[in-house]
Amino acid sequence: MQRRQSSKTPKQPPQVHHKNQTDLSAWRKGGRTDPEKSVQIHQSPNCQKNDSKQDSLEQALRYFEKVQDRVSLKKSDVLQKHLTTVESIALQRGLPPEGFDVLLNVALSGKLADTVNTRLLKSLVPASVIPENSVVSSVSWLCVSKCSGNVQLLFLRWLITVFDFIDHKEQLHALYGFFFSFLQDEKMCPYVCHLLYLLTRKESVKPFRIRRLLDLQAKMGMQPHLQALLSLYKLYCPELVTITLPGKKKTYFKNSEGPWKAAINAVRRRNQESSPVSQPLFLGTAQPQSRKRKWNTQLIIPASSTNRNNLEEDREKNRVDLYSTNESLPLEQLQTFSQLLQNIHHLEFPSQMGSVLTNPLLLHYMNCIKDESVYLRLYYWMGQTLREECTWCVADNNQYEEEFKDFLETVYKTECFLQEGFSSCEEFLYKSLPLWDGCSCRSQVLRLVSWIPLSSFSEMKSHLYDPLAQLFFTSSLYFKCSVLESLKELLQNWLNCHVIHLDSESDSQVHSLNTTLSGLVNVVAELIHFVGWISTVALRLENNPTFLLYFILDFYETVCDMYLRYNLPLLIMPPAGVFYPALLSMDSVSLNQLCYIMYRYRTNLVAAKENELSKKRILQFKFSSQTYQEYNRYIIAMVGCLWTSSAFQKDIHPQGLQMDDELLKKTTAQEFKTSFNIVYHPAMMGYAVLFLQQAQPDDTTLNFSLIKGKKWDWYLKYLYAQGLKGLKVFIESSINRISQASHSKAEN
């Protein structure tokens, strides 16, 4: 009863002390007042127009502040006039901070009809920040139930949408229990859970609140909003929440933005275009804003959410005991890595999780302290932002492609810093790739693909491989190469995570990794088979271009070394559709690459066979005999081509080069047997010409048959000197005569 009486007392506009907050006179000019430029501003041609709007807004605010009795909208021209003024100015320029207290109080006090209250709430578009005192004052009206349920629901949706614009959060955190009491209302429950999700801290988690949520879950079933709040509670206090919750991240909350987000974006763009220099800074930041949308302004570190009247005085006060305080450290005081280490256990994260992406110190914190609540908040924010801002999934977003590119680039750099992919990015890619045209934000999307976390093949096939394959086969050569580069980086990231995982496990835990390792081997094998398939088709479609072949062989340079370099018991040979185009390539770079790859395959297979025979490994994944047989077939073909000139006779691969002599004679090619050795090979003939010119400068006939005997050995040394290291290690490891000579030389 006492609360009801106190709520009826007239409320004075709050005196909010905020360094970056504007007043009405500054808002009139679209910026802060500047004594040195006041004369110039008043001489602006738009000054009279701004003054007129300012006067109209001030009159409207005074009217709504003094209104007492219920006024009919249809019968009152004055109410219609002032309501229209507020709506038009809010949608055009946004409302100044001082206007929210008046409009929130009149909308929630029940003095006017629901139609008016709804229109007032929908017009609450901020030009800069929203004073916390105004929000707290308006929340008090919910205690006395003066407004209808629909108005209360609309207020909660507005509060969630503009949460990042509230200058401080401490008093709102103090109202956590009050908001929690509204969970019993089924209509308001989803939005109350959303608001509580934003407000929850570790100290907010109490046993009685967990019991209440479990009771609601038993009554309503497994609702996404209840699951979200329970998941956050469990991350903070796993000992209190003992039930099993689904681990898959999903869209927990309904879209609560209503008409406000589009209006906020429109106001920002309009204000910044009209006054890019003197525009009031949003969210209390101390940096000039670029012309970005809401998510991009969140990438700038906001002011701390602590409730302080004079931030500068507190900085001076805390400067001495910065390393000894036991209270939460405000974000704006964190400047160096040493400060992060000293205060790592009581660091206060910003309410806007997007600001974490551009703060290296906070990213270091996420690397050092595996705080699941931080990741959960970041995943939720990032997933929501990616869904809403995607330029090819959401209509009318094409004009913001450059901004979305910048955002995706920031997310990618964060993943590189943390050395792990975000599940929200994975979900975004799986849902958006079937709709992607392969052009919008191409570089950024393919970079995000390289950080997709390891998951089951069936899920990756339907959500990643199939959409990529459709785009791959129908796109340009450059796009094909970009996809191959991205898949190579994806493979490397998986392998690096595997190595880190092995290093962090003790020997006693090796047996328990058997299932996990088997799953990794299967998923990696499927990725390699997928790349082999699309590479074979692409080489046929594009007629074996050297540029494409380079990226394909670059992928297999990682594959051929997985056993020794990444400790993964898996080796997969390239398909014949990749091997033979590389072997018969017109370019020496491709041939040299192939030689190095086959050398590394041999080294890895020999090591695997030795480990298998010695049984040194506890976990032994034996390579199939098919892998060794396929390698031997390729080696016979390569040695027959490059060295013994017998590829057409001895190549036993089903897709190989073996041909009858009668058929070869019909080609009318002279010396067809030696057509692909290291002298006559199309990729090596240029080196042979230069060698003969240096060895016999007076002979202009260029007789390649002279390169034999000692000159053959000199020619080999000449090739090695030209940087063909892959050819060198292949010949020294696979040709018996050269191999024995190099071994004896090494022993001497």
XYZ file of C-alpha atoms in Angstrom:
748
model
C 0.000 0.000 0.000
C 2.790 2.308 0.836
C 4.455 1.551 -2.505
C 1.207 2.398 -4.305
C 1.034 5.816 -2.695
C 4.649 6.620 -3.346
C 4.303 5.679 -6.975
C 1.623 8.324 -7.464
C 3.809 11.166 -6.345
C 4.986 13.374 -9.186
C 8.419 12.355 -10.349
C 11.092 14.911 -11.118
C 13.296 14.438 -14.134
C 16.370 12.553 -12.904
C 19.692 14.315 -12.666
C 21.928 11.913 -14.498
C 25.618 12.679 -14.420
C 27.290 11.318 -17.477
C 30.247 12.794 -19.155
C 29.048 12.086 -22.694
C 25.353 12.752 -22.134
C 23.799 15.572 -24.116
C 21.243 18.129 -23.004
C 18.326 19.467 -25.036
C 20.210 22.480 -26.317
C 23.058 20.312 -27.558
C 20.585 17.856 -29.074
C 18.940 20.765 -30.899
C 22.150 21.356 -32.847
C 22.934 17.674 -33.347
C 25.985 17.802 -31.058
C 27.573 19.134 -27.887
C 27.680 22.831 -27.262
C 30.999 24.444 -27.985
C 31.506 28.015 -26.698
C 34.045 28.787 -29.410
C 31.657 27.756 -32.182
C 28.357 28.899 -30.739
C 28.173 31.923 -32.989
C 28.785 29.835 -36.090
C 26.172 27.299 -35.052
C 23.493 29.901 -34.467
C 24.235 31.308 -37.926
C 23.596 27.912 -39.517
C 20.762 27.899 -42.088
C 19.133 24.963 -40.282
C 19.188 26.736 -36.912
C 15.670 28.120 -37.125
C 14.296 24.752 -38.173
C 16.076 23.037 -35.281
C 14.817 25.681 -32.863
C 11.273 25.092 -34.037
C 11.566 21.336 -33.540
C 13.194 21.875 -30.173
C 10.430 24.174 -29.006
C 7.783 21.721 -30.188
C 9.464 18.844 -28.345
C 9.832 20.872 -25.166
C 6.149 21.821 -25.303
C 5.182 18.172 -25.851
C 7.322 17.001 -22.930
C 5.866 19.673 -20.636
C 2.375 18.615 -21.680
C 2.949 14.926 -20.973
C 4.692 15.722 -17.698
C 1.694 17.706 -16.410
C -1.141 15.572 -17.758
C -3.158 14.127 -14.882
C -6.615 13.109 -16.004
C -7.441 10.547 -18.645
C -7.627 12.325 -21.990
C -9.352 10.948 -25.069
C -7.135 10.892 -28.135
C -10.038 11.419 -30.536
C -11.459 14.387 -28.628
C -8.208 16.188 -27.794
C -6.466 18.023 -30.603
C -3.708 19.056 -28.199
C -2.902 15.435 -27.322
C -2.884 14.477 -30.994
C -0.557 17.362 -31.808
C 1.976 16.608 -29.071
C 1.877 12.859 -29.699
C 2.535 13.421 -33.390
C 5.392 15.794 -32.515
C 7.082 13.197 -30.309
C 6.672 10.465 -32.923
C 7.976 12.524 -35.833
C 11.000 13.903 -33.970
C 11.819 10.483 -32.477
C 11.777 8.816 -35.883
C 13.706 11.639 -37.527
C 16.418 12.484 -34.981
C 15.832 10.340 -31.909
C 14.977 11.544 -28.436
C 17.454 13.221 -26.078
C 18.210 11.501 -22.736
C 16.052 13.952 -20.765
C 12.902 12.967 -22.638
C 12.776 9.326 -21.554
C 11.836 9.925 -17.919
C 8.735 11.930 -18.834
C 7.544 9.674 -21.652
C 8.172 6.402 -19.806
C 6.321 7.631 -16.725
C 3.250 8.783 -18.627
C 3.165 5.611 -20.768
C 3.353 3.259 -17.782
C 1.265 5.275 -15.325
C -2.022 4.377 -17.016
C -3.136 8.005 -17.240
C -3.792 7.689 -20.975
C -5.418 5.067 -23.143
C -3.461 2.007 -24.263
C -3.428 3.311 -27.818
C -1.531 6.421 -26.730
C 0.744 4.491 -24.374
C 1.627 2.037 -27.148
C 2.458 4.843 -29.580
C 4.602 6.564 -26.945
C 6.567 3.385 -26.202
C 7.108 2.735 -29.915
C 8.493 6.263 -30.320
C 11.205 5.815 -27.645
C 14.139 5.888 -30.070
C 17.377 7.105 -28.420
C 19.596 9.695 -30.059
C 22.486 8.855 -27.735
C 22.125 7.170 -24.339
C 19.233 6.330 -22.039
C 19.651 7.347 -18.372
C 19.474 4.373 -16.030
C 17.468 6.410 -13.510
C 14.711 6.875 -16.089
C 14.456 3.138 -16.622
C 14.461 2.365 -12.896
C 11.804 5.022 -12.286
C 9.585 3.555 -14.988
C 9.996 0.026 -13.623
C 8.414 1.182 -10.362
C 5.097 1.633 -12.216
C 4.996 -2.118 -12.824
C 4.557 -2.602 -9.073
C 1.159 -0.894 -8.974
C -0.290 -2.468 -12.158
C -1.568 0.835 -13.513
C -0.881 -0.135 -17.125
C -2.297 -3.086 -19.037
C -0.490 -6.354 -19.667
C 0.087 -5.494 -23.317
C 1.794 -2.223 -22.382
C 3.971 -4.038 -19.810
C 4.929 -6.582 -22.462
C 5.793 -3.833 -24.943
C 7.901 -2.088 -22.299
C 9.915 -5.271 -21.676
C 10.507 -5.696 -25.412
C 11.700 -2.096 -25.628
C 13.981 -2.566 -22.616
C 15.605 -5.633 -24.204
C 16.097 -3.845 -27.522
C 17.711 -0.723 -26.034
C 19.598 -2.557 -23.289
C 22.963 -1.579 -24.762
C 21.989 2.095 -24.814
C 21.424 2.365 -21.049
C 24.345 4.329 -19.635
C 24.740 2.280 -16.418
C 23.453 -1.072 -15.218
C 24.027 -1.326 -11.457
C 20.554 -0.209 -10.376
C 19.031 -2.537 -12.954
C 21.048 -5.417 -11.509
C 19.597 -4.538 -8.113
C 16.107 -5.104 -9.590
C 16.977 -8.662 -10.682
C 14.657 -10.232 -8.115
C 11.807 -7.923 -9.108
C 12.054 -8.953 -12.758
C 12.365 -12.596 -11.719
C 8.967 -12.414 -10.025
C 7.303 -11.804 -13.414
C 8.247 -15.302 -14.650
C 4.884 -16.562 -13.429
C 3.150 -14.650 -16.222
C 3.143 -16.983 -19.231
C 2.951 -14.172 -21.797
C 5.767 -12.182 -20.214
C 7.923 -15.192 -19.311
C 9.909 -15.390 -22.621
C 10.807 -11.701 -22.505
C 11.538 -11.716 -18.772
C 13.909 -14.654 -19.317
C 15.598 -12.693 -22.099
C 16.053 -9.667 -19.846
C 17.308 -11.823 -16.963
C 19.736 -13.501 -19.356
C 21.242 -10.082 -20.082
C 21.370 -9.124 -16.395
C 22.574 -12.391 -14.854
C 25.810 -12.412 -12.897
C 27.232 -15.212 -10.801
C 25.828 -13.674 -7.620
C 22.375 -13.689 -9.234
C 22.269 -17.496 -9.204
C 20.420 -18.670 -6.090
C 19.017 -22.119 -5.204
C 15.452 -20.804 -4.876
C 15.627 -19.280 -8.355
C 16.849 -22.555 -9.816
C 13.982 -24.391 -8.113
C 11.534 -21.861 -9.510
C 12.840 -22.319 -13.052
C 12.676 -26.111 -12.716
C 9.065 -25.850 -11.504
C 8.200 -23.682 -14.496
C 9.915 -26.139 -16.805
C 7.930 -29.002 -15.322
C 4.747 -26.980 -15.857
C 5.467 -25.558 -19.355
C 7.839 -28.149 -20.761
C 11.352 -27.586 -22.158
C 10.875 -24.033 -23.394
C 13.868 -22.401 -25.163
C 13.841 -19.298 -22.936
C 13.825 -21.373 -19.746
C 16.553 -23.590 -21.151
C 18.673 -20.518 -21.915
C 18.459 -19.171 -18.371
C 19.072 -22.597 -16.813
C 22.089 -23.099 -19.084
C 23.543 -19.792 -17.937
C 22.867 -20.666 -14.301
C 24.559 -24.028 -14.780
C 27.638 -22.396 -16.258
C 27.947 -20.108 -13.255
C 27.070 -22.735 -10.610
C 27.193 -26.277 -12.041
C 26.906 -27.743 -8.543
C 23.437 -26.211 -8.142
C 21.969 -27.137 -11.543
C 22.276 -30.900 -11.713
C 19.869 -31.639 -14.572
C 21.122 -32.439 -18.060
C 20.467 -29.705 -20.611
C 20.766 -29.956 -24.410
C 24.274 -28.925 -25.387
C 23.476 -27.712 -28.884
C 23.358 -23.939 -29.151
C 20.132 -22.667 -30.708
C 17.973 -19.574 -30.984
C 16.753 -19.208 -27.438
C 14.652 -16.056 -27.570
C 11.963 -14.572 -29.738
C 12.741 -11.463 -31.729
C 11.808 -8.631 -29.360
C 13.053 -5.675 -31.400
C 9.694 -4.614 -32.837
C 9.847 -1.243 -34.611
C 12.790 0.141 -32.636
C 15.838 -1.354 -34.295
C 15.026 -0.132 -37.787
C 14.191 3.294 -36.377
C 17.449 3.427 -34.366
C 19.482 2.536 -37.450
C 17.684 5.126 -39.564
C 18.176 7.842 -36.918
C 21.869 7.048 -36.619
C 22.499 7.197 -40.309
C 20.539 10.414 -40.674
C 22.253 12.099 -37.738
C 25.727 11.070 -38.769
C 25.212 12.148 -42.366
C 23.987 15.567 -41.268
C 26.598 16.094 -38.576
C 29.457 13.578 -38.853
C 31.844 15.514 -36.604
C 29.722 16.819 -33.793
C 27.412 13.804 -33.543
C 26.887 12.805 -29.902
C 28.856 9.710 -29.103
C 26.800 6.594 -28.561
C 27.031 4.206 -25.647
C 29.346 6.509 -23.779
C 32.337 5.716 -25.952
C 35.261 8.043 -26.279
C 35.911 7.395 -29.960
C 34.265 8.892 -33.054
C 31.681 6.602 -34.618
C 31.898 5.442 -38.186
C 28.663 5.224 -40.122
C 27.840 1.754 -38.835
C 24.755 0.019 -37.649
C 23.985 -1.063 -34.129
C 26.175 -4.182 -34.084
C 29.162 -2.252 -35.333
C 28.924 0.355 -32.611
C 28.935 -2.513 -30.141
C 32.381 -3.448 -31.392
C 33.718 -0.374 -29.609
C 34.438 -0.805 -25.927
C 31.621 0.900 -24.014
C 31.971 2.677 -20.727
C 31.869 0.427 -17.705
C 28.437 -0.578 -16.523
C 29.243 0.411 -12.959
C 27.155 3.223 -11.474
C 29.531 6.091 -10.763
C 28.758 9.762 -10.698
C 32.272 10.922 -11.401
C 34.355 8.440 -13.321
C 37.488 10.552 -13.310
C 37.500 10.813 -9.529
C 37.121 7.051 -9.232
C 40.030 6.519 -11.598
C 42.232 8.664 -9.421
C 40.975 6.875 -6.344
C 41.581 3.405 -7.750
C 44.902 4.187 -9.387
C 46.816 3.478 -6.218
C 45.098 0.224 -5.242
C 44.403 -1.039 -8.751
C 46.249 -4.278 -8.144
C 44.919 -4.917 -4.644
C 41.190 -4.298 -4.924
C 38.856 -7.219 -4.373
C 35.921 -5.580 -6.121
C 35.088 -5.884 -9.797
C 37.529 -3.988 -11.974
C 35.794 -1.647 -14.446
C 36.773 -2.296 -18.011
C 37.914 1.241 -18.745
C 40.663 0.923 -16.094
C 42.227 -2.096 -17.780
C 45.101 -0.807 -19.911
C 48.011 -3.290 -19.804
C 48.573 -7.031 -19.822
C 50.074 -6.909 -16.332
C 46.864 -5.322 -15.042
C 44.910 -8.122 -16.669
C 47.014 -10.757 -14.867
C 46.635 -9.023 -11.513
C 42.859 -8.616 -11.815
C 41.930 -11.623 -13.902
C 39.630 -13.151 -11.283
C 37.505 -10.064 -10.667
C 37.288 -8.510 -14.102
C 33.949 -6.943 -14.963
C 32.894 -7.731 -18.507
C 30.908 -5.157 -20.489
C 27.191 -5.548 -20.991
C 27.783 -5.379 -24.746
C 29.623 -8.615 -25.503
C 30.439 -7.405 -29.008
C 33.065 -5.097 -27.530
C 35.117 -8.158 -26.568
C 35.954 -8.835 -30.219
C 38.204 -5.794 -30.568
C 39.838 -5.832 -27.134
C 43.042 -7.958 -27.081
C 43.160 -7.945 -23.283
C 39.683 -9.440 -23.003
C 40.555 -12.011 -25.665
C 43.612 -12.945 -23.594
C 41.245 -13.347 -20.669
C 39.036 -15.704 -22.686
C 42.113 -17.748 -23.590
C 43.376 -17.956 -20.019
C 40.097 -18.366 -18.127
C 37.703 -20.787 -19.777
C 34.618 -19.009 -18.466
C 31.718 -20.738 -20.210
C 29.324 -17.960 -19.267
C 31.397 -15.482 -21.284
C 31.367 -17.805 -24.295
C 27.634 -18.391 -23.947
C 26.889 -14.662 -23.870
C 29.190 -14.065 -26.833
C 27.643 -16.941 -28.825
C 24.148 -15.610 -28.202
C 25.035 -12.055 -29.220
C 27.040 -13.135 -32.255
C 24.446 -15.617 -33.487
C 21.691 -13.031 -33.245
C 23.796 -10.408 -35.037
C 24.799 -12.758 -37.861
C 21.195 -13.762 -38.475
C 19.907 -10.200 -38.529
C 22.665 -8.539 -40.539
C 23.342 -11.182 -43.206
C 23.119 -9.340 -46.507
C 21.943 -12.334 -48.581
C 19.504 -13.808 -46.020
C 17.655 -10.658 -44.961
C 15.807 -8.461 -47.423
C 16.906 -4.834 -47.848
C 20.331 -5.501 -46.317
C 22.316 -5.326 -49.572
C 23.236 -1.687 -48.988
C 25.131 -2.688 -45.843
C 27.422 -5.276 -47.448
C 30.620 -3.353 -46.708
C 29.663 -3.030 -43.048
C 28.821 -6.730 -42.857
C 32.177 -7.527 -44.471
C 33.953 -5.578 -41.735
C 32.017 -7.438 -39.072
C 32.796 -10.874 -40.556
C 36.455 -9.869 -40.824
C 36.475 -8.923 -37.137
C 34.899 -12.265 -36.185
C 37.491 -14.135 -38.269
C 40.386 -12.287 -36.638
C 38.930 -13.124 -33.228
C 38.768 -16.816 -34.132
C 42.395 -16.679 -35.266
C 43.362 -15.035 -31.976
C 41.519 -17.619 -29.879
C 42.536 -20.478 -32.226
C 39.029 -21.895 -32.211
C 35.839 -21.422 -34.145
C 32.569 -20.111 -32.729
C 29.583 -22.452 -32.776
C 27.365 -19.479 -33.620
C 29.419 -18.944 -36.814
C 29.075 -22.636 -37.640
C 25.305 -22.429 -37.247
C 25.209 -19.259 -39.345
C 27.237 -20.864 -42.158
C 25.146 -24.027 -42.181
C 21.921 -22.007 -42.491
C 23.148 -19.346 -44.913
C 25.398 -21.267 -47.345
C 22.438 -22.809 -49.252
C 21.247 -19.237 -49.930
C 24.689 -17.778 -50.680
C 25.514 -16.653 -54.212
C 29.267 -17.107 -53.801
C 29.918 -13.399 -54.419
C 28.699 -11.457 -51.365
C 31.458 -11.245 -48.746
C 33.240 -14.125 -50.499
C 36.621 -13.788 -48.822
C 35.124 -13.361 -45.352
C 32.709 -16.302 -45.641
C 35.397 -18.691 -46.872
C 37.681 -17.597 -44.059
C 34.963 -18.396 -41.537
C 34.579 -21.821 -43.169
C 38.195 -22.562 -42.261
C 37.293 -22.319 -38.543
C 34.219 -24.576 -38.506
C 34.520 -26.826 -35.439
C 34.879 -30.562 -35.925
C 31.488 -32.290 -36.211
C 29.914 -35.418 -37.690
C 30.299 -36.076 -41.403
C 26.549 -36.436 -42.002
C 25.969 -32.936 -40.638
C 28.870 -31.420 -42.571
C 27.884 -33.150 -45.812
C 24.372 -31.751 -45.907
C 25.163 -28.301 -44.501
C 28.692 -27.596 -45.832
C 29.932 -29.954 -48.547
C 26.775 -30.090 -50.673
C 26.192 -26.285 -50.850
C 29.905 -25.672 -51.458
C 30.041 -28.273 -54.223
C 27.123 -26.672 -56.085
C 28.827 -23.286 -55.989
C 32.254 -24.786 -56.715
C 31.301 -26.457 -59.988
C 29.352 -23.469 -61.329
C 31.733 -20.660 -60.358
C 34.913 -19.146 -61.715
C 38.413 -20.553 -61.519
C 39.323 -18.010 -58.860
C 36.393 -19.107 -56.679
C 37.460 -22.752 -57.002
C 40.962 -21.874 -55.832
C 39.556 -19.850 -52.919
C 37.425 -22.787 -51.770
C 40.398 -25.155 -51.925
C 42.505 -22.732 -49.894
C 39.747 -22.459 -47.290
C 39.372 -26.251 -47.015
C 43.135 -26.612 -46.639
C 43.089 -24.163 -43.731
C 40.100 -26.023 -42.259
C 42.089 -29.265 -42.353
C 45.135 -27.604 -40.789
C 43.034 -26.109 -37.991
C 41.522 -29.503 -37.199
C 44.971 -31.118 -37.166
C 46.443 -28.369 -34.973
C 43.591 -28.788 -32.474
C 44.297 -32.523 -32.441
C 47.986 -31.926 -31.668
C 47.124 -29.488 -28.863
C 44.633 -31.990 -27.468
C 47.226 -34.765 -27.457
C 49.790 -32.551 -25.741
C 47.308 -31.664 -22.988
C 46.403 -35.285 -22.243
C 48.459 -37.505 -19.942
C 49.539 -41.002 -20.917
C 46.983 -42.520 -18.548
C 44.191 -40.954 -20.576
C 45.315 -42.214 -23.961
C 43.005 -45.243 -23.892
C 39.956 -43.048 -23.336
C 40.802 -41.087 -26.494
C 40.327 -44.105 -28.740
C 36.756 -43.245 -29.685
C 37.519 -39.540 -30.101
C 40.545 -40.282 -32.282
C 38.554 -42.689 -34.397
C 35.902 -40.031 -34.958
C 38.540 -37.468 -35.926
C 40.128 -39.897 -38.394
C 36.778 -40.575 -40.049
C 35.807 -36.891 -40.381
C 39.247 -35.882 -41.700
C 39.185 -38.764 -44.182
C 35.798 -37.640 -45.501
C 37.087 -34.078 -45.943
C 40.092 -35.343 -47.920
C 37.892 -37.557 -50.110
C 35.572 -34.599 -50.733
C 38.471 -32.376 -51.816
C 39.823 -35.166 -54.026
C 36.445 -35.512 -55.732
C 35.848 -31.803 -56.424
C 39.497 -31.394 -57.510
C 39.206 -34.176 -60.089
C 36.014 -32.701 -61.534
C 37.411 -29.153 -61.483
C 40.556 -30.152 -63.418
C 38.387 -31.670 -66.125
C 36.062 -28.674 -66.252
C 38.891 -26.131 -66.421
C 41.209 -28.179 -68.680
C 43.996 -28.709 -66.094
C 45.125 -25.111 -65.457
C 48.392 -24.723 -63.560
C 46.884 -22.149 -61.197
C 44.193 -24.572 -60.003
C 46.657 -27.460 -59.806
C 48.873 -25.449 -57.467
C 46.080 -25.083 -54.878
C 45.128 -28.755 -55.165
C 48.706 -29.915 -54.596
C 49.071 -27.394 -51.779
C 46.194 -29.178 -50.014
C 47.912 -32.541 -50.455
C 51.161 -31.169 -49.027
C 49.273 -31.090 -45.719
C 47.651 -34.504 -46.290
C 50.909 -36.311 -47.055
C 52.474 -35.309 -43.711
C 49.577 -35.936 -41.306
C 51.141 -38.988 -39.678
C 54.516 -37.528 -38.713
C 53.730 -33.839 -38.412
C 50.315 -34.005 -36.739
C 50.479 -37.463 -35.132
C 47.282 -38.549 -36.867
C 47.265 -42.205 -38.010
C 45.849 -41.455 -41.440
C 47.285 -41.203 -44.949
C 45.180 -40.911 -48.082
C 46.708 -40.828 -51.558
C 45.470 -38.266 -54.084
C 43.047 -39.661 -56.687
C 44.324 -40.533 -60.133
C 42.440 -37.535 -61.510
C 44.837 -35.335 -59.537
C 48.042 -37.390 -59.682
C 48.320 -37.868 -63.461
C 47.503 -34.252 -64.453
C 50.274 -33.184 -62.055
C 52.700 -35.788 -63.388
C 52.086 -34.761 -67.009
C 51.842 -31.036 -66.282
C 53.456 -28.541 -68.619
C 54.707 -26.545 -65.628
C 57.813 -27.464 -63.628
C 56.361 -25.996 -60.405
C 53.526 -28.554 -60.399
C 55.872 -31.427 -61.175
C 58.266 -30.322 -58.435
C 55.335 -30.095 -55.987
C 54.212 -33.606 -56.864
C 57.729 -34.969 -56.356
C 57.948 -33.443 -52.899
C 54.492 -34.772 -51.963
C 55.398 -38.318 -53.019
C 58.656 -38.066 -51.054
C 56.734 -37.084 -47.901
C 54.228 -39.898 -48.487
C 57.126 -42.342 -48.602
C 58.653 -40.930 -45.401
C 55.345 -41.174 -43.526
C 54.541 -44.679 -44.792
C 57.988 -45.964 -43.864
C 57.638 -44.505 -40.358
C 54.177 -46.044 -39.999
C 55.457 -49.471 -41.090
C 58.363 -49.260 -38.642
C 56.039 -48.310 -35.776
C 53.690 -51.102 -36.728
C 56.481 -53.686 -36.660
C 58.057 -52.406 -33.441
C 54.644 -52.020 -31.724
C 55.823 -48.945 -29.863
C 52.419 -47.326 -30.022
C 49.697 -48.217 -27.525
C 47.023 -46.946 -29.892
C 47.787 -48.373 -33.309
C 45.671 -47.505 -36.324
C 47.136 -49.706 -39.055
C 47.161 -48.301 -42.568
C 45.322 -50.507 -45.013
C 47.266 -52.480 -47.569
C 45.372 -50.545 -50.239
C 47.227 -47.360 -49.244
C 50.621 -49.035 -49.731
C 49.518 -50.602 -53.020
C 48.272 -47.278 -54.391
C 51.514 -45.561 -53.389
C 53.573 -48.282 -55.115
C 51.564 -47.902 -58.321
C 52.161 -44.160 -58.344
C 55.883 -44.621 -57.700
C 56.205 -47.088 -60.579
C 54.483 -44.591 -62.862
C 56.676 -41.661 -61.732
C 59.970 -43.549 -61.947
C 58.922 -44.987 -65.308
C 58.190 -41.496 -66.620
C 61.012 -39.420 -65.156
C 63.869 -41.930 -64.956
C 63.599 -45.316 -66.717
C 61.462 -44.140 -69.662
C 59.192 -47.151 -69.259
C 55.919 -45.603 -68.068
C 53.930 -46.846 -71.065
C 55.048 -50.400 -70.374
C 55.180 -50.646 -66.557
C 52.433 -48.324 -65.281
C 49.969 -50.787 -63.720
C 47.433 -48.289 -62.364
C 43.910 -48.846 -63.801
C 43.810 -45.176 -64.853
C 47.499 -45.054 -65.748
C 49.604 -44.561 -68.872
C 50.087 -48.159 -70.014
C 49.659 -48.506 -73.787
C 50.557 -51.080 -76.427
C 53.571 -50.318 -78.615
C 51.417 -50.639 -81.745
C 49.113 -47.928 -80.492
C 52.039 -45.690 -79.580
C 53.586 -46.090 -83.012
C 50.402 -44.827 -84.598
C 50.976 -41.494 -82.833
C 54.028 -40.974 -85.131
C 55.881 -39.537 -82.140
C 59.631 -40.115 -82.297
C 61.261 -41.628 -79.236
C 57.910 -41.979 -77.522
C 59.423 -44.076 -74.740
C 61.506 -41.143 -73.477
C 58.788 -38.534 -73.940
C 58.370 -37.908 -70.213
C 61.806 -38.391 -68.656
C 63.570 -35.491 -66.937
C 65.084 -34.389 -70.270
C 62.127 -34.613 -72.691
C 59.291 -33.945 -70.220
C 57.347 -30.817 -71.363
C 57.861 -29.265 -67.936
C 61.637 -29.964 -67.966
C 62.599 -29.313 -71.582
C 63.332 -25.653 -70.908
C 65.933 -26.645 -68.301
C 67.469 -29.114 -70.767
C 67.840 -26.381 -73.383
C 69.562 -24.014 -70.931
C 71.819 -26.837 -69.732
C 72.993 -27.656 -73.264
C 73.589 -23.988 -74.017
C 75.874 -23.757 -70.995
C 77.541 -27.159 -71.443
C 78.129 -26.744 -75.206
C 77.863 -23.043 -76.091
C 79.267 -23.620 -79.608
C 76.731 -26.316 -80.523
C 73.476 -24.801 -81.767
C 71.776 -28.075 -82.708
C 70.525 -28.735 -79.141
C 70.875 -32.502 -79.348
C 69.076 -33.793 -76.210
C 70.403 -37.309 -76.763
C 73.815 -36.035 -75.620
C 72.511 -35.778 -72.043
C 73.574 -39.206 -70.835
C 76.341 -40.766 -68.786
C 78.291 -38.126 -66.872
C 76.312 -35.358 -68.512
C 73.162 -36.955 -67.062
C 74.638 -36.592 -63.574
C 75.742 -33.017 -64.365
C 72.244 -32.313 -65.617
C 70.798 -33.570 -62.332
C 73.053 -31.225 -60.368
C 72.019 -28.395 -62.670
C 68.337 -29.111 -61.977
C 68.976 -29.169 -58.234
C 70.732 -25.817 -58.471
C 67.638 -24.327 -60.136
C 65.659 -24.814 -56.912
C 63.859 -28.063 -57.779
C 64.184 -29.405 -54.239
C 61.124 -31.630 -54.552
C 62.599 -33.396 -57.576
C 65.915 -33.785 -55.709
C 64.488 -35.468 -52.585
C 62.220 -37.685 -54.694
C 65.049 -38.974 -56.900
C 67.408 -39.458 -53.949
C 64.769 -41.432 -52.009
C 63.139 -43.454 -54.817
C 65.947 -44.198 -57.332
C 68.208 -46.981 -56.048
C 71.432 -45.835 -57.685
C 71.047 -42.229 -56.572
C 69.784 -43.263 -53.154
C 72.770 -45.516 -52.482
C 75.207 -42.847 -53.688
C 73.677 -40.191 -51.437
C 73.755 -42.553 -48.419
C 77.416 -43.449 -48.924
C 78.274 -39.773 -49.364
C 76.494 -38.949 -46.126
C 78.373 -41.716 -44.270
C 81.742 -40.513 -45.557
